[in-house]
Coordinates of C-alpha atoms and ligand atoms in Angstrom, one line a residue:
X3 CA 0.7 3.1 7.6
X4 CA -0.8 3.8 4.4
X5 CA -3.1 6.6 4.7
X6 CA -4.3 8.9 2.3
X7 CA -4.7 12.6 3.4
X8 CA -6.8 15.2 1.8
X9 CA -9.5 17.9 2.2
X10 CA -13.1 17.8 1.5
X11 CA -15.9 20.0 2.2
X12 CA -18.8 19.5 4.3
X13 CA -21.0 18.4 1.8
X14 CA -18.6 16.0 0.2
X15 CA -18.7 13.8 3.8
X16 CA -22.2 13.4 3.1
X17 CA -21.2 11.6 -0.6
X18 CA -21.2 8.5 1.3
X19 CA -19.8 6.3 -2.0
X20 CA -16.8 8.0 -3.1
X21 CA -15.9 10.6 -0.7
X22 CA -17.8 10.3 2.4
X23 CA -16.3 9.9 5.9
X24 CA -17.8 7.3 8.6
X25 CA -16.5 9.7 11.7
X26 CA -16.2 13.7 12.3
X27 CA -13.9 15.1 14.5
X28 CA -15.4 18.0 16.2
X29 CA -14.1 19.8 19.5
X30 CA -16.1 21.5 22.4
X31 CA -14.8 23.5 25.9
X32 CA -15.5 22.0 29.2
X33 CA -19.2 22.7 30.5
X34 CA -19.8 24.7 27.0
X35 CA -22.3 23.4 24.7
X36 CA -20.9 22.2 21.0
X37 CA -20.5 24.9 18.3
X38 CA -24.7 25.5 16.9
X39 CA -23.4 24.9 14.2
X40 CA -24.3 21.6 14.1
X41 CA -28.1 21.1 13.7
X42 CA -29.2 19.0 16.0
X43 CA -25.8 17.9 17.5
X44 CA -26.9 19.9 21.0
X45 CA -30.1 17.6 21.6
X46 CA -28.2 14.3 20.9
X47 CA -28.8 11.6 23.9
X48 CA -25.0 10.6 24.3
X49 CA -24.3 14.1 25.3
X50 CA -26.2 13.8 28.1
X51 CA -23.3 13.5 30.5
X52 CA -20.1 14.7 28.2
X53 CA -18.2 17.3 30.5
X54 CA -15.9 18.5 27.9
X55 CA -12.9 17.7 30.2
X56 CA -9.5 17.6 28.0
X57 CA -9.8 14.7 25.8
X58 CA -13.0 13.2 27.2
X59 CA -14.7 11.3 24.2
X60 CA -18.6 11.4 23.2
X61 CA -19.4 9.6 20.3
X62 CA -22.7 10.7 18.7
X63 CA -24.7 9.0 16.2
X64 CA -25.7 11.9 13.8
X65 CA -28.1 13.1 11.4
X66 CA -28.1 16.2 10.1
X67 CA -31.7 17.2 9.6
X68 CA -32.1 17.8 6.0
X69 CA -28.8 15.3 4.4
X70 CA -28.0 11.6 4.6
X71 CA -24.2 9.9 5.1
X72 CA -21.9 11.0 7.7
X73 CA -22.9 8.8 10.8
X74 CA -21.0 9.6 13.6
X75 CA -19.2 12.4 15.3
X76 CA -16.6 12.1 17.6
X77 CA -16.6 15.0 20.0
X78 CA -13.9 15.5 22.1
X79 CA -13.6 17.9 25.1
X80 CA -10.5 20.4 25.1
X81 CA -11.4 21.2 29.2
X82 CA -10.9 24.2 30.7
X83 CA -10.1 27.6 27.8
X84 CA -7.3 28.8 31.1
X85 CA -5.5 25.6 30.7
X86 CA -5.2 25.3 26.9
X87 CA -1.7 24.5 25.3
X88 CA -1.2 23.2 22.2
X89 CA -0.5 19.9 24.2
X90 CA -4.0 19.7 25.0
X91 CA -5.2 20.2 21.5
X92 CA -2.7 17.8 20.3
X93 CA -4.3 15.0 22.8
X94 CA -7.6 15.9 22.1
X95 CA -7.0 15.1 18.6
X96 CA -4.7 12.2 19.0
X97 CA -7.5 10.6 21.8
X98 CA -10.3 11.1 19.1
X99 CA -8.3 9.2 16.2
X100 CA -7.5 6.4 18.6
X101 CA -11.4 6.0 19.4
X102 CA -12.0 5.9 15.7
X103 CA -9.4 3.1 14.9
X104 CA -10.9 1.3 17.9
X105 CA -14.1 1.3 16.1
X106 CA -12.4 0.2 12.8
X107 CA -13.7 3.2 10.8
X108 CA -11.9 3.2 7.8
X109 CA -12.7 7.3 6.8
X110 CA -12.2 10.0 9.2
X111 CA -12.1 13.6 9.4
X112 CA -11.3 16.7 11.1
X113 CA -14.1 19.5 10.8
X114 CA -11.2 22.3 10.5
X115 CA -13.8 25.2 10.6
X116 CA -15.4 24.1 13.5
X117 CA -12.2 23.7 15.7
X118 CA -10.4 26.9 15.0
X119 CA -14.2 28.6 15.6
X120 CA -14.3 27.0 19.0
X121 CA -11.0 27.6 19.6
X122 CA -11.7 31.3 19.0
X123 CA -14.7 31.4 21.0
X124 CA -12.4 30.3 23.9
X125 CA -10.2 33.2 23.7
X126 CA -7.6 31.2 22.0
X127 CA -5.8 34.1 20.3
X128 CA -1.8 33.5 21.0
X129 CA -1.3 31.0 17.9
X130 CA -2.1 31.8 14.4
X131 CA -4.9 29.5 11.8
X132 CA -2.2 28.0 10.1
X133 CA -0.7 26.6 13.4
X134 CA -3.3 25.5 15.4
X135 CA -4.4 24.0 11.7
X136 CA -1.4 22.3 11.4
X137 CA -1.0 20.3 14.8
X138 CA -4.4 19.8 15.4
X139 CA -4.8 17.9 12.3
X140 CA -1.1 16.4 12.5
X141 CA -1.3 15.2 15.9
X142 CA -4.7 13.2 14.8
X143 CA -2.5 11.7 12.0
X144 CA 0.4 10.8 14.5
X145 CA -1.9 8.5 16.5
X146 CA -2.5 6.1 14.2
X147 CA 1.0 5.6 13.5
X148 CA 2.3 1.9 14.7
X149 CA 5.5 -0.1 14.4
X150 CA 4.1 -3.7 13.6
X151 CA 6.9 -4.8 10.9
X152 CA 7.9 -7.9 13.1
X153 CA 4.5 -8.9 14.6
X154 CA 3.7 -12.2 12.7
X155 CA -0.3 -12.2 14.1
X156 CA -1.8 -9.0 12.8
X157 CA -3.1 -7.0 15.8
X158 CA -6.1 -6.0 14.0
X159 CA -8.2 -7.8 12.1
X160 CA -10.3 -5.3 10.3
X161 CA -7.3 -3.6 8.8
X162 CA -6.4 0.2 9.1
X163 CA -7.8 3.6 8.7
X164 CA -7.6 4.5 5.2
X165 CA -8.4 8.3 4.8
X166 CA -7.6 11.0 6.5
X167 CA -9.9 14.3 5.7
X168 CA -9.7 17.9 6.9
X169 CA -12.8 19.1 6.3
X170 CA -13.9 22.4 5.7
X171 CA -17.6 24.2 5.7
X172 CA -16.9 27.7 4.4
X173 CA -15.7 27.9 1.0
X174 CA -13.2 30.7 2.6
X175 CA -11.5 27.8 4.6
X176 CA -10.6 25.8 1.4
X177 CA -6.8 26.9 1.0
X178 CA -6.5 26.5 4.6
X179 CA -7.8 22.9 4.5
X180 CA -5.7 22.0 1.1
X181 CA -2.4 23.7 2.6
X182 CA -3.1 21.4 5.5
X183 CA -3.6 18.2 4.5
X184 CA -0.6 18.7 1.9
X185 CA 1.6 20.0 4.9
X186 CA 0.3 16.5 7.5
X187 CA 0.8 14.1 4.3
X188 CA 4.5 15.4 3.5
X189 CA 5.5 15.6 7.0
X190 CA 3.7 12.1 8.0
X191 CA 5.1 10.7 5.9
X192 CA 8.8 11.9 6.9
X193 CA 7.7 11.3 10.1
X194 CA 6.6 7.5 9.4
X195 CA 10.1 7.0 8.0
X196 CA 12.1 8.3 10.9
X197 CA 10.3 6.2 13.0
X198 CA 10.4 2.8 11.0
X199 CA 14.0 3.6 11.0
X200 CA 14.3 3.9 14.8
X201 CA 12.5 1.1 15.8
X202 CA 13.7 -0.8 13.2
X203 CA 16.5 -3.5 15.4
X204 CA 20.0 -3.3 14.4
X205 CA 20.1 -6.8 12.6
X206 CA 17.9 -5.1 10.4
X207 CA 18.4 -1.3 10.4
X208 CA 22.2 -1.3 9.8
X209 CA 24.2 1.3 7.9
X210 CA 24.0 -0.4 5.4
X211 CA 19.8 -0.5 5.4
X212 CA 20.7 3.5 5.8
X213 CA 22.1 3.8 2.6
X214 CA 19.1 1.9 1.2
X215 CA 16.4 4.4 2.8
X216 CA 18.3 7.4 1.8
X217 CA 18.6 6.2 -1.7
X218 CA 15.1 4.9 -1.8
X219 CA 14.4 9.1 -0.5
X220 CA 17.0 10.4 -3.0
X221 CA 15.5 8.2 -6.1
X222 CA 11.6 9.5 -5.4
X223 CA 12.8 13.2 -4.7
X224 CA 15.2 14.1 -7.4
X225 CA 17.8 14.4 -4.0
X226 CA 22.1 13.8 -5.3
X227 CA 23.4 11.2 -3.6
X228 CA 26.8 10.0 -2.7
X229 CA 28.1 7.8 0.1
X230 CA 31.7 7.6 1.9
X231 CA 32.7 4.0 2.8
X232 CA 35.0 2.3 5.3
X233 CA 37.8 2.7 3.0
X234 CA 37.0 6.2 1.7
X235 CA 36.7 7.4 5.4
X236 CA 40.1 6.1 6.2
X237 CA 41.8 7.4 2.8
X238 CA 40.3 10.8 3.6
X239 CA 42.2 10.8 7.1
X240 CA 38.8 10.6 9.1
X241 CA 40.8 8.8 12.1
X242 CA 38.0 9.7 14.3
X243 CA 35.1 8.3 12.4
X244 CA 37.2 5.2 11.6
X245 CA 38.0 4.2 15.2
X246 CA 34.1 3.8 15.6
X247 CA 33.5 1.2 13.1
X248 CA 36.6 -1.2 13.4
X249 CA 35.3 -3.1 16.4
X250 CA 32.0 -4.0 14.1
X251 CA 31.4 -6.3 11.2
X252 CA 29.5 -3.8 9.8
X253 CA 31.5 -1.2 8.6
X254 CA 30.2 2.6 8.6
X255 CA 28.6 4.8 5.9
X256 CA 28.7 8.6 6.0
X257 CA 25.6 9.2 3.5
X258 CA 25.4 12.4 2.1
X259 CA 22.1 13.8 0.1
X260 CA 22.3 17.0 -1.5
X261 CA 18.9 18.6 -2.4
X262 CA 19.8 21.6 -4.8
X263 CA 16.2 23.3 -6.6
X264 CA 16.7 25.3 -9.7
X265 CA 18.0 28.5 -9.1
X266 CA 19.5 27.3 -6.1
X267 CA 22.2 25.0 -7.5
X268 CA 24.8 27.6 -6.2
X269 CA 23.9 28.7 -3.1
X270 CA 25.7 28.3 0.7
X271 CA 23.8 25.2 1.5
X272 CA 22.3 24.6 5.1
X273 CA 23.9 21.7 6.2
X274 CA 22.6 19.0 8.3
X275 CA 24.4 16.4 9.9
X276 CA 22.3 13.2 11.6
X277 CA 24.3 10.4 14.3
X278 CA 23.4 7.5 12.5
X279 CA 24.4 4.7 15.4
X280 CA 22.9 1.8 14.4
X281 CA 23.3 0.2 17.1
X282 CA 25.8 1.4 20.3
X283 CA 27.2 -1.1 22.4
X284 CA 29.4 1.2 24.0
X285 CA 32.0 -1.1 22.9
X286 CA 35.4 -1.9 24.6
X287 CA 33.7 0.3 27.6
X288 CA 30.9 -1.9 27.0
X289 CA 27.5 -0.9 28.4
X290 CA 25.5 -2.3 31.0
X291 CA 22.9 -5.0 29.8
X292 CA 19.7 -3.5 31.3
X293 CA 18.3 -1.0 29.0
X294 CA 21.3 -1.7 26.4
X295 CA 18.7 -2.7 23.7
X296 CA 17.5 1.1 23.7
X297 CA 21.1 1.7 21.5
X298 CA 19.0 0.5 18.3
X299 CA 17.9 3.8 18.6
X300 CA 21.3 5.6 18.6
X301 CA 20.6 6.8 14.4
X302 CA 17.6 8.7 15.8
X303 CA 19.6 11.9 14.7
X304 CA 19.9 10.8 11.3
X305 CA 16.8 9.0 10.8
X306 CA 15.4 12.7 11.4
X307 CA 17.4 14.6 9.3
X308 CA 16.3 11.9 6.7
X309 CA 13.0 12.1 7.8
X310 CA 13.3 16.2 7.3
X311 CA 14.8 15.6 3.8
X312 CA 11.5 13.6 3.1
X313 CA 9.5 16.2 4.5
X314 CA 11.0 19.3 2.6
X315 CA 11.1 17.8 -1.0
X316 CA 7.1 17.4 -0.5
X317 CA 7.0 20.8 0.6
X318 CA 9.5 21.6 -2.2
X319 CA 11.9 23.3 -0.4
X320 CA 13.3 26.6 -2.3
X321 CA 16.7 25.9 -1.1
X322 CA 19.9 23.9 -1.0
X323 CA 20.5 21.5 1.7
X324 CA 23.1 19.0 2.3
X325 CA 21.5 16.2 4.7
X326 CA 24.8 13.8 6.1
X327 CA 23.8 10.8 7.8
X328 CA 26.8 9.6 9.6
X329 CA 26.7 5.7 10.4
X330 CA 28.4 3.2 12.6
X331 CA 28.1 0.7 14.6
X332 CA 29.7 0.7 18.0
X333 CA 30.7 -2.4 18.6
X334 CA 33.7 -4.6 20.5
X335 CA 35.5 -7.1 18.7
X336 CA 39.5 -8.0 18.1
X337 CA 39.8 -4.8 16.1
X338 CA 37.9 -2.4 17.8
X339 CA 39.1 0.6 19.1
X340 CA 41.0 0.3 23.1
X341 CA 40.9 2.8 25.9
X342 CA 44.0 4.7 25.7
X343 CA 44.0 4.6 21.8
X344 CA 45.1 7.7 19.7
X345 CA 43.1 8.5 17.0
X346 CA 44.2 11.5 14.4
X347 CA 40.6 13.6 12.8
X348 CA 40.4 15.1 9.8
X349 CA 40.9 18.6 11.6
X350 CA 44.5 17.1 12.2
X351 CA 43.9 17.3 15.8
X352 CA 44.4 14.1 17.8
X353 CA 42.1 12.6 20.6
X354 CA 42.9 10.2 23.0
X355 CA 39.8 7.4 23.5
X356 CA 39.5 7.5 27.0
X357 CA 36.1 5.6 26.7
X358 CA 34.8 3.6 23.8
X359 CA 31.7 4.8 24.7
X360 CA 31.9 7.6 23.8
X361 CA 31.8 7.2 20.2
X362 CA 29.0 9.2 18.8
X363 CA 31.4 13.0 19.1
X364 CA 34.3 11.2 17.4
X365 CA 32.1 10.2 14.1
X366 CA 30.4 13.8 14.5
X367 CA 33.4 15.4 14.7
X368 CA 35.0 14.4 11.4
X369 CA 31.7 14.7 10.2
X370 CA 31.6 18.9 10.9
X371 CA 35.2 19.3 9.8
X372 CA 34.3 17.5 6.1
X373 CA 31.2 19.0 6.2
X374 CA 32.9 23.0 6.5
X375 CA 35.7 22.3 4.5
X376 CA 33.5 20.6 0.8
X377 CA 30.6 23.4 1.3
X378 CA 31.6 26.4 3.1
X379 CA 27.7 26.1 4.9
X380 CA 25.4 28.8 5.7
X381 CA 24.9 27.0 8.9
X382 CA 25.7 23.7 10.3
X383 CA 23.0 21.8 12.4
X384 CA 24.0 18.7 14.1
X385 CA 21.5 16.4 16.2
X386 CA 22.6 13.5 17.9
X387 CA 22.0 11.2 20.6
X388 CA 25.1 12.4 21.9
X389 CA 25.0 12.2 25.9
X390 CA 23.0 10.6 28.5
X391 CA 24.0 13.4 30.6
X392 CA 21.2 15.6 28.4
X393 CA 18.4 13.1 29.7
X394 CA 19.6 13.7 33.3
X395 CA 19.7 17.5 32.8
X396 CA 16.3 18.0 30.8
X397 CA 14.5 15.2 31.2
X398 CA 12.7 13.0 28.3
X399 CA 11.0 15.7 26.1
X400 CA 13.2 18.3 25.9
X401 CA 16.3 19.0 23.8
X402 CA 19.6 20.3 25.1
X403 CA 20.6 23.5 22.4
X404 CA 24.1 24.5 21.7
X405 CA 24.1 27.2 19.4
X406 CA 26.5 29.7 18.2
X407 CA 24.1 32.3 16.9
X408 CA 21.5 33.9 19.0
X409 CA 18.9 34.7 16.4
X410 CA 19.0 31.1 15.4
X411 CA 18.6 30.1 19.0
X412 CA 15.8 32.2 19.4
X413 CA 14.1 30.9 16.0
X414 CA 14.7 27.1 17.1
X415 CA 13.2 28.1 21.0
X416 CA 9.9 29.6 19.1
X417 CA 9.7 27.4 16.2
X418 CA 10.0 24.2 19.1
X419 CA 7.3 25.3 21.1
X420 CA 4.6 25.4 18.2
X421 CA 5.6 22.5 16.6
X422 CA 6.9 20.3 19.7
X423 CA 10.3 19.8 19.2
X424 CA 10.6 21.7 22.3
X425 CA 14.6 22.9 23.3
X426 CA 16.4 24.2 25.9
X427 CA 20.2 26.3 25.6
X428 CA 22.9 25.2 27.1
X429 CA 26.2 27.7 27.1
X430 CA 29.0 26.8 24.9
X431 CA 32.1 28.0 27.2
X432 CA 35.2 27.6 26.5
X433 CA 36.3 26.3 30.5
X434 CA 34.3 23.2 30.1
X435 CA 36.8 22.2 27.4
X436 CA 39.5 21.7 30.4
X437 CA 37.8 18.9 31.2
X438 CA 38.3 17.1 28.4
X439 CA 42.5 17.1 28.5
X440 CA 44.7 14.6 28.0
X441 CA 48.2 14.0 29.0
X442 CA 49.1 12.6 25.9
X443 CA 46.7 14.3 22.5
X444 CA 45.3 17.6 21.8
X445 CA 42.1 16.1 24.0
X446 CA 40.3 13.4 25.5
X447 CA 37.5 12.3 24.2
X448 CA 35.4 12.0 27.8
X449 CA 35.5 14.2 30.3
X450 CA 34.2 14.6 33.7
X451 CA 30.9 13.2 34.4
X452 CA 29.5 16.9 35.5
X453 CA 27.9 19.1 32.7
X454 CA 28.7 16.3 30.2
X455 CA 26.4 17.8 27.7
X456 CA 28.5 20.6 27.9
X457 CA 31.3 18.8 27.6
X458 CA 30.4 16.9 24.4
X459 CA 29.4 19.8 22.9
X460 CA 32.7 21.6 23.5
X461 CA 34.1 18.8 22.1
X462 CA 32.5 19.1 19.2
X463 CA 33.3 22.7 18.9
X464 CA 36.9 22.1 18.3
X465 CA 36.0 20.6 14.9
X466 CA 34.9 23.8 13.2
X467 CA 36.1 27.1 12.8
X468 CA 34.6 30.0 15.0
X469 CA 33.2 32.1 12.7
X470 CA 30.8 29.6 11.3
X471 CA 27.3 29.7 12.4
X472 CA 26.6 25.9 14.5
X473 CA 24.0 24.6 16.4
X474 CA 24.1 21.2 18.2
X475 CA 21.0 19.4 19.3
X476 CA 21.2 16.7 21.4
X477 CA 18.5 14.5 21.2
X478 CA 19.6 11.7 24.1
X479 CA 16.4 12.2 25.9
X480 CA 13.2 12.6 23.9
X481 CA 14.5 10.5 20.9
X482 CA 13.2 7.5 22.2
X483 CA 10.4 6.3 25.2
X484 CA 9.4 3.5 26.3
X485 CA 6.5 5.3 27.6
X486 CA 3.5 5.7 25.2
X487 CA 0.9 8.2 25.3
X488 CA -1.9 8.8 22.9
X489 CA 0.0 11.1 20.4
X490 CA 2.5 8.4 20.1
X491 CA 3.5 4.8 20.6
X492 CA 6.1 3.2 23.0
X493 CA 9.5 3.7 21.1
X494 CA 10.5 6.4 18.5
X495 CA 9.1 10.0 18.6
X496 CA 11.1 11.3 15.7
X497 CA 12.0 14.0 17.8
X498 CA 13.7 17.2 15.8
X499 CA 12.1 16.2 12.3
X500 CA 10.1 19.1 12.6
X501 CA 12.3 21.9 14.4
X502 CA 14.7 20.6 11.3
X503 CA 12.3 21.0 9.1
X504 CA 11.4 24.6 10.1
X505 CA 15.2 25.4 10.4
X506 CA 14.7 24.5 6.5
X507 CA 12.3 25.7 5.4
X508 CA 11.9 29.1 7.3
X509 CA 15.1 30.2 8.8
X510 CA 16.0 33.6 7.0
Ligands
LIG11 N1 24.4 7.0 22.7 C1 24.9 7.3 24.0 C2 24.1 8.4 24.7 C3 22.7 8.0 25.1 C4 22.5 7.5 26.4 C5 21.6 8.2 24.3 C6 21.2 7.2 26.8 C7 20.3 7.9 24.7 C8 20.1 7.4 25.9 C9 26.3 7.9 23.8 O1 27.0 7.3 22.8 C10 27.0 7.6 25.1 O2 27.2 6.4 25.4 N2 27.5 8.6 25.8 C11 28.2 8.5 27.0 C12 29.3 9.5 27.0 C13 30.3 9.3 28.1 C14 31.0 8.0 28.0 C15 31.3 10.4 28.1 C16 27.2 8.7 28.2 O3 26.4 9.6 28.0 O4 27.3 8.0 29.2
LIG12 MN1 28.0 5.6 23.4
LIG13 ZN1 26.0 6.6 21.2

């Protein structure tokens, strides 16, 4: 998706050479008449019979009384003003884009002014300008995104939407409109990346293709980058990690990007830490077949921590962050790791592979203890398609939260529901580590089937010390669905990017 994204004002739509658009976005409330002011827009035909239900389309051919250019608008109902979320905003959006790419408009915009007025006149008063700004114009850019890479017949012959504006009529809404369309474009374009990454299949996303797309990241953002082979991992004493690669052809990469802004060179860094399973087979424990080819999307915890780094160097970032990608493939061959198998971590502890499967804690695990030990972090975040267990407990849109700081939890829980990201805690006691013993290491690395969430993240825990600050995301169940809706297509949702990317940018 190549789109450009920018802001315009009201008159500039109307320049219908250079910067005109072909469609406006504009909202209206359920049996409420569109905001007057639109001359004219009240006595159009097709809105004879628009209800204003949430996401209902009208799409009006317009003239404004005393200009030429702009042709169309696209109004789209938000329904009832007692029923509004930010979902519904979202969808309205994301609906009225879809309509537009349908018609094969090639310039588009959202009439900011207009929404955040009708929002207002609704009573919409519990999210500030810059949010509602932000996701009603990102969600409309989300919409458009598709993953097409491998379709040889092009699905659409008259080609794709090429701008993007966030318009603006008062000359007071300017720096809101600028700040934006610079905030979709940076983060759509993050976003874009996570999600040709998690898509992407394994023959062709492998750690390997990792390294490329971080380097590609590192070489346009001025990020450091340095990357930990097979070898390196084993030399280091990352048993752990190791065991996970073996059984592949493949071998594994633990990428690390260090993003370090002047002034900030010497800072405690904020660490983030992606699973970056290419593709998870479950190995030796091998998985069942139906479904199996969902593992491609195993990396979606690194592809949005690079995703985030993407993001945050657009926004330029004020601070230092160290982004690890850690990535395998699970896979079972001659050499692969066995059942029963003794692996020694970095940490020194030992862990006894009770099932192959369970592969993503042991590259994670190493992964925390090198991560503590080279930059003494601020705070670690870790996100990871860690346990299926998650989906069962919270379903496919929600993240479990493990988090060792309760202002932090509280930050990620607010920052999730504006943005999406949405998270849930889960408790990080100590008793669900006794089900992960093991007669013959310090642990096991599966436990009981109950509370395996828990149990994961426990695991985890014993892989860095107690005093430093730690949240784990796991991302098992709204990383990747199969289920499309009109914000965004079957497959990846680059789930986390943003919540990172607040973490990031925001967090104290
Ligand atoms: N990658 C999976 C978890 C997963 C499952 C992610 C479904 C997305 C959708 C992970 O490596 C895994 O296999 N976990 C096991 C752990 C178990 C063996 C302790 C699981 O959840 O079954
Ligand atoms: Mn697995
Ligand atoms: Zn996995």
């Amino acid at each position: 998706m190549k789109l450009n994204i920018n802001a315009i004002s009201w008159a500039d739509c109307f320049a219908a050479e250079q910067t005109g658009v072909d469609a406006a976005i504009l909202f209206a409330w359920e049996d409420t008449p569109p905001c007057e002011c639109f001359a004219g827009l009240r006595d159009a035909p097709e809105l004879k019979d628009f209800k204003g239900k949430a996401s209902e389309l009208a799409l009006v051919y317009y003239r404004d009384p005393e200009k030429i250019g702009l042709e169309r608008i696209l109004l789209v109902g938000l329904g009832d003003p007692a029923k509004f979320s930010l979902t519904v905003l979202r969808m309205a959006a994301a609906n009225a884009m879809r309509r537009a790419r349908e018609l094969k408009l090639k310039r588009t915009g959202l009439v900011l002014d207009q929404m955040l007025c009708t929002l207002q006149k609704g009573g919409i008063s519990q999210f500030d300008e810059t949010a509602l700004a932000r996701e009603g114009a990102i969600s409309a850019a989300h919409a458009l995104y598709k993953y097409d890479r491998f379709k040889t017949v092009s699905q659409e012959e008259a080609g794709e939407m090429e701008t993007y504006s966030i318009i603006y009529k008062q000359p007071t809404r300017r720096e809101l409109a600028e700040c934006t369309a610079e905030f979709v474009q940076k983060v759509s374009s993050g976003v874009c990346l996570t999600k040709n990454l998690c898509n992407g299949p394994s023959n062709v996303i492998t750690p390997a293709a990792m390294e490329a797309a971080a380097a590609d990241v590192a070489a346009r953002h001025g990020f450091k980058i340095s990357v930990l082979r097979e070898q390196e991992i084993r030399e280091k004493g990352m048993g752990a990690y190791a065991a996970v690669f073996n059984g592949s052809a493949l071998g594994g990469r633990l990428i690390i990007l260090e993003w370090a802004p002047e002034g900030a060179e010497n800072e405690a860094p904020l660490v983030f830490i992606g699973k970056g399973l290419t593709f998870d087979s479950g190995g030796i424990s091998i998985k069942p077949a139906a479904g199996m080819h969902e593992m491609k999307s195993d990396m979606a915890g690194a592809a949005a921590v690079l995703g985030m780094c993407e993001a945050l160097a657009g926004l330029r970032c004020p601070r230092r962050i160290i982004a690890m990608l850690a990535c395998a493939e699970n896979m079972p061959d001659g050499a692969a790791m066995r059942p029963g198998d003794i692996v020694t971590s970095l940490s020194g502890k030992t862990v006894e592979i009770q099932n192959t499967d369970a592969e993503g804690r042991l590259v994670l695990s190493d992964t925390l203890t090198y991560a503590e030990q080279t930059y003494k972090p601020r705070l670690i975040v870790d996100i990871a398609t860690l346990t299926g267990a998650c989906r069962v407990a919270l379903g496919g849109e929600v993240a479990g939260m493990f988090c060792t700081d309760e202002t932090l939890q509280e930050f990620a829980l607010k920052a999730g529901q504006l943005n999406g990201d949405r998270v849930w805690p889960l408790p990080l006691w100590d008793e669900f580590f006794d089900n992960m013993k093991s007669i013959t290491a310090d642990m096991s690395n599966a436990g009981s089937r109950e509370g395996g969430a828990i149990n994961a993240a426990l695991f985890l825990r014993q892989f860095i010390s107690r005093e430093q600050t730690w949240m784990h995301l796991d991302i098992a169940g709204p990383a990747y669905n199969e289920k499309g809706n009109a914000l965004r297509e079957p497959g990846a949702t680059a789930f986390g990017l943003r919540l990172l990317l607040d973490i990031a940018m925001n967090w104290k």
